[in-house]
Amino acid sequence: METLLMKDVLANIDKYDWSYALFLPEDEEWEFQTKCAILDPDDVEDDADEAPRYAIDNNLIYALSIQDIQGIVENAYEQKSNCDVKDLLEAFLYYFDNDAFIEFKD
């Protein structure tokens, strides 16, 4: 299993399988350098587990599905064709907190 950085996941979201999910640390603020993992959310050892073993062992929680993050990134680029990773992180965090797409101000 590979540990990734949040900035790399957001910048390359289309290379991940839409059926997987992003898992992030439960006990820290999420930023560009946050270590994370892309995992199959259904890859649990038994029905009592709510997350894959790698997530449990590394204190990671389910954040959002890859499909949702692909939508967030797509929406950000539709509004702002010159999005950078800062914009993508802002859009991700907004969606996570509000269950809605961010509206970038001109």
Short mmCIF file of C-alpha atoms in Angstrom, two decimals:
data_model
loop_
_atom_site.label_atom_id
_atom_site.label_comp_id
_atom_site.label_asym_id
_atom_site.label_seq_id
_atom_site.Cartn_x
_atom_site.Cartn_y
_atom_site.Cartn_z
CA MET A 1 0.00 0.00 0.00
CA GLU A 2 1.30 3.40 -0.98
CA THR A 3 1.00 6.54 1.14
CA LEU A 4 0.21 9.59 -0.96
CA LEU A 5 0.18 13.35 -0.46
CA MET A 6 -3.08 15.25 -0.68
CA LYS A 7 -1.70 17.68 -3.31
CA ASP A 8 -0.75 14.78 -5.59
CA VAL A 9 -4.13 13.11 -5.25
CA LEU A 10 -5.98 16.31 -6.16
CA ALA A 11 -3.65 17.08 -9.07
CA ASN A 12 -4.00 13.55 -10.50
CA ILE A 13 -7.51 12.53 -9.45
CA ASP A 14 -8.43 11.12 -12.86
CA LYS A 15 -5.86 8.34 -12.57
CA TYR A 16 -7.71 6.72 -9.65
CA ASP A 17 -10.55 4.22 -9.91
CA TRP A 18 -13.86 6.02 -9.32
CA SER A 19 -15.07 3.23 -7.01
CA TYR A 20 -12.27 3.77 -4.49
CA ALA A 21 -12.18 6.37 -1.73
CA LEU A 22 -9.81 8.84 -0.13
CA PHE A 23 -8.83 8.16 3.47
CA LEU A 24 -7.26 10.97 5.50
CA PRO A 25 -5.84 11.31 9.03
CA GLU A 26 -8.52 11.67 11.62
CA ASP A 27 -6.55 13.85 14.01
CA GLU A 28 -4.89 16.53 11.90
CA GLU A 29 -5.77 19.48 9.70
CA TRP A 30 -5.86 18.52 6.04
CA GLU A 31 -3.46 20.46 3.83
CA PHE A 32 -1.22 20.03 0.76
CA GLN A 33 1.32 17.79 2.50
CA THR A 34 -1.21 15.64 4.38
CA LYS A 35 -0.45 11.96 3.96
CA CYS A 36 -3.40 9.95 2.74
CA ALA A 37 -4.39 6.74 0.99
CA ILE A 38 -6.66 5.70 -1.86
CA LEU A 39 -8.38 2.47 -0.84
CA ASP A 40 -11.28 0.27 -1.81
CA PRO A 41 -13.83 1.14 0.91
CA ASP A 42 -15.34 -2.34 0.61
CA ASP A 43 -12.02 -4.10 1.27
CA VAL A 44 -12.80 -4.93 4.89
CA GLU A 45 -11.80 -8.06 6.74
CA ASP A 46 -15.25 -8.63 8.18
CA ASP A 47 -18.59 -6.86 8.36
CA ALA A 48 -17.77 -5.32 11.75
CA ASP A 49 -14.93 -3.29 10.25
CA GLU A 50 -15.94 0.10 8.93
CA ALA A 51 -12.70 0.72 7.03
CA PRO A 52 -9.97 -1.24 5.30
CA ARG A 53 -7.21 -2.60 7.57
CA TYR A 54 -4.62 -0.15 6.16
CA ALA A 55 -6.84 2.79 7.14
CA ILE A 56 -7.42 1.44 10.64
CA ASP A 57 -3.71 0.71 11.17
CA ASN A 58 -2.75 4.22 10.03
CA ASN A 59 -5.51 6.14 11.85
CA LEU A 60 -7.16 7.19 8.58
CA ILE A 61 -10.85 7.87 8.14
CA TYR A 62 -13.05 7.77 5.07
CA ALA A 63 -13.17 11.28 3.60
CA LEU A 64 -14.89 11.13 0.21
CA SER A 65 -15.27 8.79 -2.73
CA ILE A 66 -12.94 9.26 -5.69
CA GLN A 67 -16.04 9.81 -7.81
CA ASP A 68 -17.04 12.75 -5.56
CA ILE A 69 -13.52 14.21 -5.69
CA GLN A 70 -13.45 13.89 -9.48
CA GLY A 71 -16.68 15.92 -9.52
CA ILE A 72 -15.20 18.54 -7.19
CA VAL A 73 -12.13 18.94 -9.40
CA GLU A 74 -14.20 19.03 -12.59
CA ASN A 75 -16.48 21.69 -11.11
CA ALA A 76 -13.50 23.78 -9.98
CA TYR A 77 -11.99 23.72 -13.49
CA GLU A 78 -15.35 24.61 -15.06
CA GLN A 79 -15.43 27.75 -12.94
CA LYS A 80 -11.75 28.57 -13.08
CA SER A 81 -9.77 27.14 -15.97
CA ASN A 82 -6.46 28.08 -14.37
CA CYS A 83 -7.06 26.23 -11.08
CA ASP A 84 -4.01 25.42 -9.02
CA VAL A 85 -3.64 22.93 -6.19
CA LYS A 86 -4.56 25.63 -3.65
CA ASP A 87 -7.91 26.11 -5.42
CA LEU A 88 -8.48 22.36 -5.60
CA LEU A 89 -7.77 21.92 -1.89
CA GLU A 90 -10.09 24.82 -1.07
CA ALA A 91 -12.82 23.25 -3.22
CA PHE A 92 -12.27 19.83 -1.60
CA LEU A 93 -12.45 21.21 1.94
CA TYR A 94 -15.52 23.28 1.12
CA TYR A 95 -17.31 20.24 -0.30
CA PHE A 96 -16.30 18.08 2.67
CA ASP A 97 -17.65 20.66 5.14
CA ASN A 98 -20.78 21.72 3.22
CA ASP A 99 -21.71 18.81 0.93
CA ALA A 100 -21.85 21.36 -1.89
CA PHE A 101 -19.58 22.70 -4.59
CA ILE A 102 -17.64 25.86 -3.87
CA GLU A 103 -18.46 28.99 -5.85
CA PHE A 104 -15.23 30.78 -6.68
CA LYS A 105 -15.46 34.58 -6.66
CA ASP A 106 -14.09 36.42 -9.68
#
